[in-house]
Each structure stands twice: as structure tokens, then as C-alpha cells.
CSV table of C-alpha atoms and ligand atoms in Angstrom, one decimal:
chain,number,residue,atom,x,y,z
V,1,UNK,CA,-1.0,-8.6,25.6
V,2,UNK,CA,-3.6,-8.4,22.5
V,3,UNK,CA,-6.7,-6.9,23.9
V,4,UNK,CA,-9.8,-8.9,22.9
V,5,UNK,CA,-12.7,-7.9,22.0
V,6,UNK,CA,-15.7,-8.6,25.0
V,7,UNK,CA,-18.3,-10.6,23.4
V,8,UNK,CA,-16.7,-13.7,21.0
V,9,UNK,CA,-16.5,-13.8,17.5
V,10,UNK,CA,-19.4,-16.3,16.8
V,11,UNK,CA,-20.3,-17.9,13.7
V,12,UNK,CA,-22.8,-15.5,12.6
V,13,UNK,CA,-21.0,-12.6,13.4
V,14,UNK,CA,-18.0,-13.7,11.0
V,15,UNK,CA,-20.6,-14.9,8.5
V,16,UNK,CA,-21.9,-11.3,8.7
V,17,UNK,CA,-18.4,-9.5,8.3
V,18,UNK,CA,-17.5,-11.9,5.2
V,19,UNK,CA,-20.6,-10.7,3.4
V,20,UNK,CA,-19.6,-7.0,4.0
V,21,UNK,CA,-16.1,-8.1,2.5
V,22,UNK,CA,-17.7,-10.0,-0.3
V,23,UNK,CA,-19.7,-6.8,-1.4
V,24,UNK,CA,-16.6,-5.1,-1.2
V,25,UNK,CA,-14.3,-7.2,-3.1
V,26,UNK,CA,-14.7,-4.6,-6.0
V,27,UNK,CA,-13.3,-1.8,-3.7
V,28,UNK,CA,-10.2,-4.0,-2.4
V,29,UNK,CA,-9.9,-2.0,0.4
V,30,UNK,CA,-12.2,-0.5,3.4
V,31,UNK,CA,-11.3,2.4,4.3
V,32,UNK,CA,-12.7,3.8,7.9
V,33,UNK,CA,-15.8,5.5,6.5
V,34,UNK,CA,-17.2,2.8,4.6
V,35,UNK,CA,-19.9,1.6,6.0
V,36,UNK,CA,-19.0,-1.8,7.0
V,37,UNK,CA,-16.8,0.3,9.4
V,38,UNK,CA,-20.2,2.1,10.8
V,39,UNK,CA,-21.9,-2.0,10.8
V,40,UNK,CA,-19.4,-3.9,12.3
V,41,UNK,CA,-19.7,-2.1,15.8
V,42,UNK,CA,-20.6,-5.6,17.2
V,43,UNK,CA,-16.7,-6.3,16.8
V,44,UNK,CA,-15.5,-3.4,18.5
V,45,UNK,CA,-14.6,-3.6,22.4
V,46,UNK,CA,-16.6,-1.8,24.7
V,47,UNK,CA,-15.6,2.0,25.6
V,48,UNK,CA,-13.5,1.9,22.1
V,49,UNK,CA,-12.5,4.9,21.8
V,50,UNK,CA,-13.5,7.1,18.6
V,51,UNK,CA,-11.6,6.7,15.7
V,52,UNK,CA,-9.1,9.3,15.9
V,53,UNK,CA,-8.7,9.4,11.6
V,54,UNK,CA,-11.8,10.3,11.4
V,55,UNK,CA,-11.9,12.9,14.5
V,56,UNK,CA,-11.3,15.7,12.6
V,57,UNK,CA,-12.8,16.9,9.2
V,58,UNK,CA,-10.5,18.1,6.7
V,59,UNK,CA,-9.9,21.9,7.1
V,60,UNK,CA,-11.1,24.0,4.3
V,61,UNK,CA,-8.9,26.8,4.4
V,62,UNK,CA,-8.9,29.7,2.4
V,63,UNK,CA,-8.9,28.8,-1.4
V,64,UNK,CA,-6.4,31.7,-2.4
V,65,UNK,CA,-3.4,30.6,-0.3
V,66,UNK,CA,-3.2,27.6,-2.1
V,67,UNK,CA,0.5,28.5,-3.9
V,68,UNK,CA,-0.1,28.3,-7.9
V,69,UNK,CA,1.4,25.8,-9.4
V,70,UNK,CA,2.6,26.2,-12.5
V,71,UNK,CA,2.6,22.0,-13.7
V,72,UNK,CA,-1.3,21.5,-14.5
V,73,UNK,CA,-3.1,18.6,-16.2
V,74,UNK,CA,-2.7,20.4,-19.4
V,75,UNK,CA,1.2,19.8,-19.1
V,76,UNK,CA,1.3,15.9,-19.6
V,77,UNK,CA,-0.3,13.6,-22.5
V,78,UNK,CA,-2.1,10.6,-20.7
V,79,UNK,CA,-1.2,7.4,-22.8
V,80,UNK,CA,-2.4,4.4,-20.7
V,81,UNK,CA,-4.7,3.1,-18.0
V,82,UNK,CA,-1.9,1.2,-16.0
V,83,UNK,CA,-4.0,0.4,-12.7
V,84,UNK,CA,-7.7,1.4,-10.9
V,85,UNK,CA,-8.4,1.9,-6.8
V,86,UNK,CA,-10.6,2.9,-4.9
V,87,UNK,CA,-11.0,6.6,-6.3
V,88,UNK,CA,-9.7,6.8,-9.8
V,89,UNK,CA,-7.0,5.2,-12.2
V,90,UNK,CA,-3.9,5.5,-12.4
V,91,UNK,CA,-2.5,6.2,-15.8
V,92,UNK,CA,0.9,6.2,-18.0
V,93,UNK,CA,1.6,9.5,-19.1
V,94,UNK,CA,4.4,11.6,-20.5
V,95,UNK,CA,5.3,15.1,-20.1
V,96,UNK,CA,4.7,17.0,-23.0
V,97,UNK,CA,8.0,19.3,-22.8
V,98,UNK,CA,10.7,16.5,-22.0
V,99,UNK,CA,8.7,13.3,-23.4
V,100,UNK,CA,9.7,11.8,-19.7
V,101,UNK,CA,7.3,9.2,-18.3
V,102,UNK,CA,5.2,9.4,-15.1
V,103,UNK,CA,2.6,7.4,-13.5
V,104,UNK,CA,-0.3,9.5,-12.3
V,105,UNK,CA,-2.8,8.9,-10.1
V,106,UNK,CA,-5.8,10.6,-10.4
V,107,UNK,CA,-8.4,10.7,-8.2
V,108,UNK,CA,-12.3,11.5,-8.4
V,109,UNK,CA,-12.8,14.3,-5.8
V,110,UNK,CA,-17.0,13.8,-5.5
V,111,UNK,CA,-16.0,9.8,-5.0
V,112,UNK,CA,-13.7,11.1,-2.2
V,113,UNK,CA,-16.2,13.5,-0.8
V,114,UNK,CA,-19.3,11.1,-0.8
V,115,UNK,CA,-17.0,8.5,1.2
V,116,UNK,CA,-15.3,11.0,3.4
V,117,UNK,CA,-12.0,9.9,2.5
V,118,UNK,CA,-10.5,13.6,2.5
V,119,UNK,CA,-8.3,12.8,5.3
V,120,UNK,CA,-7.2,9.8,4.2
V,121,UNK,CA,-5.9,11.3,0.6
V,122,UNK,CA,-4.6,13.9,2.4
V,123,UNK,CA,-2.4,12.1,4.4
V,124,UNK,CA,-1.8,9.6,1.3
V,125,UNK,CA,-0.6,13.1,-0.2
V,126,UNK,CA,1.8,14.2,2.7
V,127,UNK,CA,3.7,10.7,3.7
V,128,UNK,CA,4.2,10.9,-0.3
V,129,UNK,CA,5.8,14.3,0.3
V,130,UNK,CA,7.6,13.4,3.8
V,131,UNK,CA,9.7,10.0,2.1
V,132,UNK,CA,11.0,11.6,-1.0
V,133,UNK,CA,14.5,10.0,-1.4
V,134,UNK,CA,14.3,6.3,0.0
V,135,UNK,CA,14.9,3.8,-2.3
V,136,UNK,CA,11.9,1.3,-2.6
V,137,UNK,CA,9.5,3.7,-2.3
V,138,UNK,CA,7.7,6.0,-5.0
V,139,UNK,CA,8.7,9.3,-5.4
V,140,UNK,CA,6.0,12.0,-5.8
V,141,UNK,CA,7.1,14.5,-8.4
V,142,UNK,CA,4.1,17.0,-8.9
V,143,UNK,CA,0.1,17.4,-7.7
V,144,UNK,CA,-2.3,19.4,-8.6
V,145,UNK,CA,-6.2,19.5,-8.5
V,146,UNK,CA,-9.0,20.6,-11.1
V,147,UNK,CA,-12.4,21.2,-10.5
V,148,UNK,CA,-13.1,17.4,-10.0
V,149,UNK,CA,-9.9,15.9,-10.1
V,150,UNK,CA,-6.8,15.2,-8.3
V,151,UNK,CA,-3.5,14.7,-9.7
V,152,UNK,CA,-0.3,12.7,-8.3
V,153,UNK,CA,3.0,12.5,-10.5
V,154,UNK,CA,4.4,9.3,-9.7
V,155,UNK,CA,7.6,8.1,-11.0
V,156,UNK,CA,6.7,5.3,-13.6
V,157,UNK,CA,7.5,1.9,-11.8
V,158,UNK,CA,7.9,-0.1,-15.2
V,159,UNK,CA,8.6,-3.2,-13.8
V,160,UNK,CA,4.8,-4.1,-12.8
V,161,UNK,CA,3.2,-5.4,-10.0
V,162,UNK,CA,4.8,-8.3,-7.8
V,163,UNK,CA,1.3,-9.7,-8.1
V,164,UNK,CA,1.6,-9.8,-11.6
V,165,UNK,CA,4.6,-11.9,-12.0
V,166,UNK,CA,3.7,-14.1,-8.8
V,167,UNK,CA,0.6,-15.1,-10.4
V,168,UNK,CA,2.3,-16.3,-13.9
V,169,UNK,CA,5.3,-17.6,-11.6
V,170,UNK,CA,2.8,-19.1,-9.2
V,171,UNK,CA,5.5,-18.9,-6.4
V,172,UNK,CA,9.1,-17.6,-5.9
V,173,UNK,CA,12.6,-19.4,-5.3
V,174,UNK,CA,13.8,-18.7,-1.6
V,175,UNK,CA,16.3,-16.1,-2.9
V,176,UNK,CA,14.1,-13.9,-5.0
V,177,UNK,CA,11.5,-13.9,-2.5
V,178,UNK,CA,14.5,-12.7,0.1
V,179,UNK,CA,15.1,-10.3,-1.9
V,180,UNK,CA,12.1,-8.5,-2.0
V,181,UNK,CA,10.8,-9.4,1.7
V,182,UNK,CA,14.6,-7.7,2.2
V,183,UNK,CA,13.2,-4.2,0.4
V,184,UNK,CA,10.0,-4.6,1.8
V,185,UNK,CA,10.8,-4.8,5.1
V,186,UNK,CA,13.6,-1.6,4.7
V,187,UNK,CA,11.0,0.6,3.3
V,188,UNK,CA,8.7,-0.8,6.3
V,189,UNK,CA,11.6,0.2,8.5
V,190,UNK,CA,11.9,3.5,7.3
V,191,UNK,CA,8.6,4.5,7.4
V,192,UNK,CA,7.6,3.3,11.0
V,193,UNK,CA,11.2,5.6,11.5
V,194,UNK,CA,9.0,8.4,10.4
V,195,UNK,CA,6.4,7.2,13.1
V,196,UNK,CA,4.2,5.9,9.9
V,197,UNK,CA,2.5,2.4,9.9
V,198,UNK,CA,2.0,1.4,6.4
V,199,UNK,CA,-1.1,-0.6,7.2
V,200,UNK,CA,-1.9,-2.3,3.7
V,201,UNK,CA,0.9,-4.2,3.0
V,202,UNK,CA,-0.3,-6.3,-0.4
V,203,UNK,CA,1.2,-7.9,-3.3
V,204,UNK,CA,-0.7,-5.2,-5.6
V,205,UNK,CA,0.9,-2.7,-3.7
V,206,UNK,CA,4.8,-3.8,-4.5
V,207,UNK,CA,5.9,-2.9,-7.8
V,208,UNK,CA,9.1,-3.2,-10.0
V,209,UNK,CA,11.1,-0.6,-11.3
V,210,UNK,CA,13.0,-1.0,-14.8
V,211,UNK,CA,16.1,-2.9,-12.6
V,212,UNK,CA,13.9,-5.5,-10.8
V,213,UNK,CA,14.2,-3.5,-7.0
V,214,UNK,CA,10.9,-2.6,-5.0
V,215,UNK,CA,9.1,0.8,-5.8
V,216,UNK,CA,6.1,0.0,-2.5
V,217,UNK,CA,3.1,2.6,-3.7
V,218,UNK,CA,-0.2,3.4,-2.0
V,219,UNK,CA,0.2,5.4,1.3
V,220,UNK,CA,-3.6,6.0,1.3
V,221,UNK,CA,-4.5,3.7,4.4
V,222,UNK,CA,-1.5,5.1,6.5
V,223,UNK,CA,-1.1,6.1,9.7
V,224,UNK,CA,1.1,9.4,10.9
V,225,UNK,CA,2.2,9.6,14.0
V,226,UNK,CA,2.7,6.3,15.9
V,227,UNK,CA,5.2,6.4,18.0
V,228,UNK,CA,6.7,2.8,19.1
V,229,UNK,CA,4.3,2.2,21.3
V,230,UNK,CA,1.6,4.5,19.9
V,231,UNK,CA,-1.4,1.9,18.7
V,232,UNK,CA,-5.0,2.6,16.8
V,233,UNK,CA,-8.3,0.8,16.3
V,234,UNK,CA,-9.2,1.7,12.8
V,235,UNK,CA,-10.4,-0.5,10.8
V,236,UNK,CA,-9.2,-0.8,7.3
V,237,UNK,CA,-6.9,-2.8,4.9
V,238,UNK,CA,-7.3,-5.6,2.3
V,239,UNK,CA,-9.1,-8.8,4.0
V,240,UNK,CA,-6.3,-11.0,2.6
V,241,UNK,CA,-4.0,-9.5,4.4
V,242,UNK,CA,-5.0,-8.5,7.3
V,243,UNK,CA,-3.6,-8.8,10.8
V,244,UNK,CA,-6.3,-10.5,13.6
V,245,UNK,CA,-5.9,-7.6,15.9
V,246,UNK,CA,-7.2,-5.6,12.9
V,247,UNK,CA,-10.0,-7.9,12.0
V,248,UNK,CA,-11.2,-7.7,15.7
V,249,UNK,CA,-10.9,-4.3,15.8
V,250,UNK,CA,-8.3,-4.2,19.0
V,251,UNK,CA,-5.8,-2.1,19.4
V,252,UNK,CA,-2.4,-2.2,16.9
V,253,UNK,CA,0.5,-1.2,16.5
V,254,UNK,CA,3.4,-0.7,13.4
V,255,UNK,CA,3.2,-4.7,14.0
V,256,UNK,CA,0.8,-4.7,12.1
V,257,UNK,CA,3.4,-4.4,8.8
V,258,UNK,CA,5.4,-7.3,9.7
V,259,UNK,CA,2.2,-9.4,9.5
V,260,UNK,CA,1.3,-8.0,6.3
V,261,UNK,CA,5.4,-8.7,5.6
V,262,UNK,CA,4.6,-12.5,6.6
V,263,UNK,CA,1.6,-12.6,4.5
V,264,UNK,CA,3.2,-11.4,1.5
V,265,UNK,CA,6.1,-13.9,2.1
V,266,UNK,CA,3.9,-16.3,2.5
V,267,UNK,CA,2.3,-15.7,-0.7
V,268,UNK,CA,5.9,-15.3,-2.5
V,269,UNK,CA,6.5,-19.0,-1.4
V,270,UNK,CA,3.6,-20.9,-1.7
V,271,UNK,CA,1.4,-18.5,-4.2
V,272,UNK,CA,-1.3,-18.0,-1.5
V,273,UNK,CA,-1.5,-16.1,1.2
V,274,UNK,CA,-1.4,-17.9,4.6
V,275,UNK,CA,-4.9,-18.7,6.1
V,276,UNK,CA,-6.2,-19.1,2.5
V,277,UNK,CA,-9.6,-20.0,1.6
V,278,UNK,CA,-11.9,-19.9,-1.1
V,279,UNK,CA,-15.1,-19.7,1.5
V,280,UNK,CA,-13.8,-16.4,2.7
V,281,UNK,CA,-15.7,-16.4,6.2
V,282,UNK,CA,-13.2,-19.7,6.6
V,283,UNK,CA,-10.6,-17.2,5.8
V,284,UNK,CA,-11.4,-14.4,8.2
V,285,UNK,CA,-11.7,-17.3,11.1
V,286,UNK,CA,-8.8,-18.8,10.3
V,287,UNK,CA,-6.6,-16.0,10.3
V,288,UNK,CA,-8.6,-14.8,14.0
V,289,UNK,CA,-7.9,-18.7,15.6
V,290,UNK,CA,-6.4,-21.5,13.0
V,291,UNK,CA,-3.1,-22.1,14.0
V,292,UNK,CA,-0.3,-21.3,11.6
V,293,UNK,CA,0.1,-24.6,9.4
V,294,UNK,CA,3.2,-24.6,6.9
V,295,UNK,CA,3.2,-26.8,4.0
V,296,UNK,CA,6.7,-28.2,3.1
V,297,UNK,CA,9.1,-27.2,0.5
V,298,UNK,CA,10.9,-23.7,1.9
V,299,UNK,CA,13.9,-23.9,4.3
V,300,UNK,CA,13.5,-24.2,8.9
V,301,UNK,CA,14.8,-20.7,8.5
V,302,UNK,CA,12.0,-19.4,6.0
V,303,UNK,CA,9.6,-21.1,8.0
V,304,UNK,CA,10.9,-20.0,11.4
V,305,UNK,CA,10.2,-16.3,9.8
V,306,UNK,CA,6.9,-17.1,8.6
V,307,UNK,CA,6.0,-18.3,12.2
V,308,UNK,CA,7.5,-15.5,14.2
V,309,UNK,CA,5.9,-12.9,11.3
V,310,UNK,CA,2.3,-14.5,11.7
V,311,UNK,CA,2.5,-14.7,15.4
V,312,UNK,CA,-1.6,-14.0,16.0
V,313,UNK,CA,-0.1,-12.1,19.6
V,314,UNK,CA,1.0,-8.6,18.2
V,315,UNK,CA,3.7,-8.3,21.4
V,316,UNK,CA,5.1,-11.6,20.6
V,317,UNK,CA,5.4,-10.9,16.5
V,318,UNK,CA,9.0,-10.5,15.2
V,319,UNK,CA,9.8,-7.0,15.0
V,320,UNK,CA,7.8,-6.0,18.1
V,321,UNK,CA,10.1,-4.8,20.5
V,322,UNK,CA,13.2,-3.6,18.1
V,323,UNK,CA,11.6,-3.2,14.8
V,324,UNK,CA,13.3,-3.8,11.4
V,325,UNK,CA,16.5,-4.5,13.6
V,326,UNK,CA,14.7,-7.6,14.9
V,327,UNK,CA,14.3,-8.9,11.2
V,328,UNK,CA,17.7,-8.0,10.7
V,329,UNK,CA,19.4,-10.4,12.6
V,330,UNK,CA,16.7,-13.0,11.6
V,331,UNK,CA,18.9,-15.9,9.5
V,332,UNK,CA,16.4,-16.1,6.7
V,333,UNK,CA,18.0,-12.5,6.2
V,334,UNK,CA,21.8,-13.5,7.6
V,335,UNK,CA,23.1,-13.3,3.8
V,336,UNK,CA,21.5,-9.8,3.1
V,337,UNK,CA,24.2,-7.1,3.5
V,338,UNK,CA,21.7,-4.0,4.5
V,339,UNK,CA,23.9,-1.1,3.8
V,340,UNK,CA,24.2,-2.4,0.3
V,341,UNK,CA,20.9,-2.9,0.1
V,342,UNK,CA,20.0,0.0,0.9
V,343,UNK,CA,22.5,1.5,-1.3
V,344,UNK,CA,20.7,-0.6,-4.6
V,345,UNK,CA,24.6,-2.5,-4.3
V,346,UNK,CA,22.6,-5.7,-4.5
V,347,UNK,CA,21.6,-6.9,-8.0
V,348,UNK,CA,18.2,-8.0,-8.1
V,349,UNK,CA,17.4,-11.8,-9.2
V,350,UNK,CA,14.7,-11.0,-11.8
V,351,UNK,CA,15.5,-8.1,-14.2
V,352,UNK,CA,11.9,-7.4,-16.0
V,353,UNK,CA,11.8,-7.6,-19.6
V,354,UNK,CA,11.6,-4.0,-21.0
V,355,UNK,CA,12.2,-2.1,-24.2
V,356,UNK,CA,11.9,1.8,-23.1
V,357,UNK,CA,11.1,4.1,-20.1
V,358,UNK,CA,7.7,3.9,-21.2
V,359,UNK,CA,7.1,-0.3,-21.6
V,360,UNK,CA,4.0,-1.6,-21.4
V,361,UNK,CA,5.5,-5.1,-21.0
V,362,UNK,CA,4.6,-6.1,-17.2
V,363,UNK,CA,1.3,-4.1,-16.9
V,364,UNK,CA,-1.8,-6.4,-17.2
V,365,UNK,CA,-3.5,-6.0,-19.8
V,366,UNK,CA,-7.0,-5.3,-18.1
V,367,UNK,CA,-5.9,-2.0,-17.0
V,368,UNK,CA,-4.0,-1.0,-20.3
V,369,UNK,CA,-7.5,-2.2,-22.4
V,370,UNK,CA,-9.1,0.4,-19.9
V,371,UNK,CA,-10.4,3.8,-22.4
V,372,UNK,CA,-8.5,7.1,-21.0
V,373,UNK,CA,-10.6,10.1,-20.9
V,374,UNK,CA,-10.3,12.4,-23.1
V,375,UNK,CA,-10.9,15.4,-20.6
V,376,UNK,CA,-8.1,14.6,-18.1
V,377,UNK,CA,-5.7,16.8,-19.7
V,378,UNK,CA,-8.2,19.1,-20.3
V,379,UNK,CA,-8.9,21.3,-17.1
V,380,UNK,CA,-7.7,23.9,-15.5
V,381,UNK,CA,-5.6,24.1,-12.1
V,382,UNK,CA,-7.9,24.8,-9.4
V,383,UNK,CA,-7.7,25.0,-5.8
V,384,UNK,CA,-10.2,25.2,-3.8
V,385,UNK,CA,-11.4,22.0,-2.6
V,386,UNK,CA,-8.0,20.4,-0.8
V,387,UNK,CA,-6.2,22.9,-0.1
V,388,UNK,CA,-2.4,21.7,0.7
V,389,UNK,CA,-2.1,19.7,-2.1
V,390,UNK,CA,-0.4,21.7,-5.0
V,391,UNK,CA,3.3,20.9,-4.7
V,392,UNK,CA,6.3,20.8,-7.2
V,393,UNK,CA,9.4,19.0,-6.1
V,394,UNK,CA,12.0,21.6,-6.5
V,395,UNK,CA,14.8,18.6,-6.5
V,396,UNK,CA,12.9,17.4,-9.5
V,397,UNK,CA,12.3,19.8,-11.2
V,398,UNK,CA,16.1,19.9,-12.9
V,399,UNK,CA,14.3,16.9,-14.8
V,400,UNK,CA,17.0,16.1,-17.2
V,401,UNK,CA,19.3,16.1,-14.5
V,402,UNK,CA,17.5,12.8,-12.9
V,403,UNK,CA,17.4,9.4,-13.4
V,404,UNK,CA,14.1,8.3,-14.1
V,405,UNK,CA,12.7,4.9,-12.1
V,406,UNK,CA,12.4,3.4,-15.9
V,407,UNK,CA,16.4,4.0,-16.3
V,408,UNK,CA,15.9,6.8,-18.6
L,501,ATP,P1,-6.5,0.6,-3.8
L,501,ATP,O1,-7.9,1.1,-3.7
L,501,ATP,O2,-6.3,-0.8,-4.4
L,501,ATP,O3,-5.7,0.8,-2.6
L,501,ATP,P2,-5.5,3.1,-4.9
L,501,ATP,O4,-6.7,3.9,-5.3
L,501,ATP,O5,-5.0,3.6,-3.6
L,501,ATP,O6,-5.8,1.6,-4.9
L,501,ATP,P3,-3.0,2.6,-6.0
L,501,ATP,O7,-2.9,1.3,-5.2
L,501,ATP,O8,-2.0,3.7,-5.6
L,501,ATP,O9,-4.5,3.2,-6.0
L,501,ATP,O10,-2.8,2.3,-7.5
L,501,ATP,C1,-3.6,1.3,-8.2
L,501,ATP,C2,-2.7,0.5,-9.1
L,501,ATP,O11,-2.0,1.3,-10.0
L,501,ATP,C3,-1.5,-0.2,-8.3
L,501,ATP,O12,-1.9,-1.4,-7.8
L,501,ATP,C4,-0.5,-0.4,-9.5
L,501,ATP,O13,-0.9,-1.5,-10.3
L,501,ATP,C5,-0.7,0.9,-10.3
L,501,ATP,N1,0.2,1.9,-10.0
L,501,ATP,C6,0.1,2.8,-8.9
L,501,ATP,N2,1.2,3.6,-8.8
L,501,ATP,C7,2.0,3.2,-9.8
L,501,ATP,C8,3.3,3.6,-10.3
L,501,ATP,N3,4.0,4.6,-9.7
L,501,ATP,N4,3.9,3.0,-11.4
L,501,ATP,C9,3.2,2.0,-12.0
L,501,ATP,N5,2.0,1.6,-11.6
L,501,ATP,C10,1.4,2.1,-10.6
């Protein structure tokens, strides 16, 4: 049972959270320390117990046992803006020994430390390190720090954003969109195997590599440690997309992905996500109390999923009790062999359009117009501020030896 929050979500409540969102639409996301977070106590449950993410402050060890790495910022030419968040950019960039291609993320360590985000780059940083072979997710292959920078070497997803070619599609065919809610919901899988809950589920979030297949990025708003019954209270995730026991600040669970699976689905098939509405306080109400209403034009079995997805009651919600293995077995999926799936066997229905490892093709050009700063290449390694976060992948270091995500 969905514990409530005491006192009911009134009019001028919701109109007051929609205003916080609306001032946030810049950032996308909140994380717990934003200060709608601090505002919005009037949503939280009585005796709710502190936010355990934000419990304990980042521990600043001793600067010299962080190992020297010997990859640094001056090692890779940075080409392209390719996408922004919440701390920094993320840009195209090659390494200047073996020309190979890499995305990397770079964040602003003074925006991190004015927001007291440490802890939530720092976990970003080791669920990148803990998943480093499963397909559909991004492989971290190097990070770093300067003075005021951090560094993550991403492999390249070339393929773009599934935001980007939903909104020039507008919507997706039954099969495609199987396809990916299929590698979606595997990678979800995995990573709730690893006791993580993704949390922030979005189509900005699922990129393409160079064969079509799902590369899911952004493990910033995660959550370590949640066992299958294990559930939080913080607050955070894109308002789009988030679940209602998030939005009321009750208790969650790793349910809270297969509502942010629905949503995306729901998105992939009618090119909005469910609960849409321009007036955003609409929104936020409708996806605490509207009932689920499905246009028509998908099959009973994609709708079935959407409803049992989208069930507002977390403990009702397909996937609550047996996980992935409930999706599984769900007929939307009954043509999806998994092993092959798993196993890339399955040949993707849309295969992007590219002309190299390092295509430009299906990046939007609002982030590629974006200037790249000249000093990014231009610091030294230092590492005194997160300690923990140099790291070299020793499997990927034999670099010729690999396959890049961009076929190359
Ligand atoms: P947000 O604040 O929106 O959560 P963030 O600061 O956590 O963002 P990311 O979401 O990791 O940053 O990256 C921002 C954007 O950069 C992504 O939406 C995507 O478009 C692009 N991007 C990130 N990683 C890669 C990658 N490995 N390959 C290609 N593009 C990428």
C-alpha cells in the first residue's frame, strides 16, 4: 500500500510546486539539495525521515592517495558541444594518440559544490564504474579532475538521442518502440540486480549507438543500495516523468523505473508523455489523481502494458513483486527473445544514418552550435577535491583492441 502524504494535495499547494518546476525547467532535473527540495516540506509526511542521500557529506580524504592517473585533460582534443546538464557539457572529443572518439562529460566542480551535489556525482561516478560490460548502458572509460573541472570518458553514443528522432518522427511503430522499451527495460533490470534504482528514466537520457541499440546514460540521480524491498523518499527526477509516489514525496521503490518505462512508452507511441499538459500544474495533478486515459491507435496488448506500467499504486505496478521477469512474460514483449537480446542477436529496426565514428548526424544542432572552451584541454590533473574519482579502465586501455560504440 502507497503511503500518503497526511494533509491533501490542494490546489494551491500544486500551484505552488508547478512554479518551483517552472523556474526549473532550465535545470531539467532537481536534484535533492535544490531548494524546491528544502520548500516543498508541506508535501512531505509527517515523521519523514531525513534524506538518507544527503545524510552524509562527501568525505574529503587525504589529497595524496588519490592514485595518479596518467590520462589527463591534456590527452584528448575537445571537437564538439554534443549535450548540456545540470553541471557542465558534455562534449565530442578524440584522443590525441589513437584519433578514437569519446564523449566526455565535464563537470563544473564550484556548480557542484554550491548545490551540494558531491554525493550525487559521486555515486553517478561509481554505478558508471560498477556496470562496465552490459550492453545498453554507457561504458566509462577514463576520469579525471583539474582544479575546477571533472572529467568522464564516455564511449561516443553516435546514434543521438531517442528524443531526438521521436520528436522529428513524432511517434514510433509498435515494433520499434518494442524494441527499445525491450533494452530499456533489460538495462533497468540489470541495474536494480545491482540493488540500483535508476530514478530518471527520460527520453533525453536513451541514446543510440552507431547500430540503432540503446546506450541509457546519466546515473547522476541514482540510488545504491535498494534492496527489493528497500524504498526512499528523495525527491528528484524530471517532472515529466515522474512517478506520483515521487511527486508526493512517499516512500518508493525500484518501481519507480517501470513508471518512468511506461512513460517513455507512452511517449514512443503517442509523442507525449502520459498525463500531458501544457498548464503544467494540470500535469503534476493529473499524474497524482487523473485516471490513466489511452487514446486509440496501439494494440490491447500495448495498452494493457501501459496500464499495468502507469498503475498510480506502486505495489500493484507491473514489475513489483518479480521485477524485469514480470515484464518478461508480459505479451507486448512475447515476441522478444531476451537472451538474444541481450546478446545484441536482435537487429534493431532503425539503423541511424552515419558517415564515421565521429558523425555529427543525429546530435541537435543546439548543442553542436554551443562554443567549446578553449581551456578544457588545458589543465593539469589534480586531485584534491573528490577524491575517488581518478580511474583508468584497465580492460580499455588495450584501445585498439576494442570495438568502439560508433563501430570503429
Ligand atoms: P541532466 O541535468 O539533464 O540530467 P547531466 O548533467 O546529468 O544532464 P547527461 O544527461 O549525462 O548530463 O548528458 C547531457 C546530454 O549529453 C545527454 O542528454 C545527451 O544528449 C548527451 N550525452 C551524454 N552522454 C553521451 C554519450 N555518451 N554519447 C553521446 N551523447 C551523450
Amino acid at each position: 500500500m502507497v503511503k500518503k502524504a497526511k494533509s491533501p494535495v490542494t490546489y494551491a499547494k500544486m500551484k505552488r510546486i508547478v512554479s518551483y518546476f517552472t523556474a526549473l525547467i532550465k535545470d531539467k532535473k532537481l536534484g535533492s539539495s535544490h531548494p524546491i527540495y528544502r520548500q516543498m516540506n508541506f508535501l512531505r509526511p509527517e515523521n519523514s525521515v531525513p534524506d538518507d542521500d544527503r545524510a552524509a557529506a562527501v568525505c574529503f580524504s587525504n589529497p595524496t592517495e588519490e592514485p595518479q592517473c596518467q590520462v589527463s585533460a591534456a590527452d584528448f582534443d575537445y571537437l564538439k558541444v554534443i549535450g548540456t546538464g545540470s553541471f557542465g557539457k558534455v562534449f565530442l572529443a578524440t584522443h590525441k594518440e589513437d584519433g578514437r572518439y569519446y564523449a566526455v562529460k565535464v563537470l563544473q566542480k564550484h556548480i557542484i559544490l554550491a548545490r551540494k551535489e558531491e554525493r550525487h556525482v559521486m555515486c553517478e561516478h561509481r554505478v558508471l564504474l560498477k556496470m562496465l560490460n552490459y550492453p545498453f548502458l554507457v561504458k566509462l572509460h577514463f576520469s579525471f579532475q583539474t582544479m575546477d573541472r571533472l572529467y568522464l570518458v564516455l564511449d561516443y553514443a553516435c546514434g543521438g538521442e531517442l528524443f531526438y528522432h521521436l520528436q522529428r518522427e513524432w511517434a514510433f511503430g509498435e515494433p520499434r518502440a518494442r524494441f527499445y522499451a525491450a533494452e530499456i527495460a533489460s538495462a533497468l533490470g540489470y541495474l536494480h540486480s545491482l540493488n540500483i534504482v535508476y530514478r530518471d528514466l527520460k527520453p533525453e537520457n536513451v541514446l543510440l549507438d552507431y547500430a540503432g541499440h540503446v546506450v541509457l546514460t546519466d546515473f547522476g540521480l541514482c540510488k545504491e543500495g535498494m534492496t527489493g524491498r528497500g524504498t526512499t523518499r528523495t525527491f528528484c527526477g524530471t517532472p515529466e516523468y515522474l512517478a506520483p509516489e515521487v511527486l508526493q514525496q512517499c516512500e518508493y521503490d525500484r518501481t519507480v523505473d517501470w513508471w518512468g518505462l511506461g512513460a517513455v512508452l507512452h511517449e514512443m507511441f503517442y509523442g507525449l508523455p502520459p498525463f500531458y499538459s501544457a498548464d503544467r500544474l494540470e500535469m503534476l495533478r493529473n499524474i497524482i489523481s487523473q485516471p490513466l486515459a489511452l487514446k486509440p491507435g496501439v494494440s490491447s496488448s500495448a495498452r494493457d502494458l501501459l496500464k499495468r506500467l502507469l498503475n498510480k499504486d506502486r505495489a500493484k505496478r507491473l514489475g513489483a513483486k518479480r521485477d524485469l521477469t514480470e515484464l518478461q512474460s508480459h505479451p507486448f514483449f512475447s515476441s522478444i527473445q531476451w537472451d538474444e537480446l541481450v546478446a545484441k542477436k536482435i537487429p534493431p529496426p532503425f539503423v541511424p544514418s552515419l558517415t564515421g565514428p565521429g558523425d555529427l548526424t543525429n546530435i541537435d544542432s543546439r548543442f553542436t552550435e554551443l562554443p567549446v572552451p578553449l581551456s578544457l584541454g588545458a589543465c593539469e590533473e589534480y586531485g584534491a577535491t573528490f577524491p575517488g574519482f581518478t580511474y583508468i579502465n584497465d580492460n580499455i586501455l588495450s584501445l585498439s583492441a576494442q570495438s568502439q560504440t560508433c563501430g570503429h
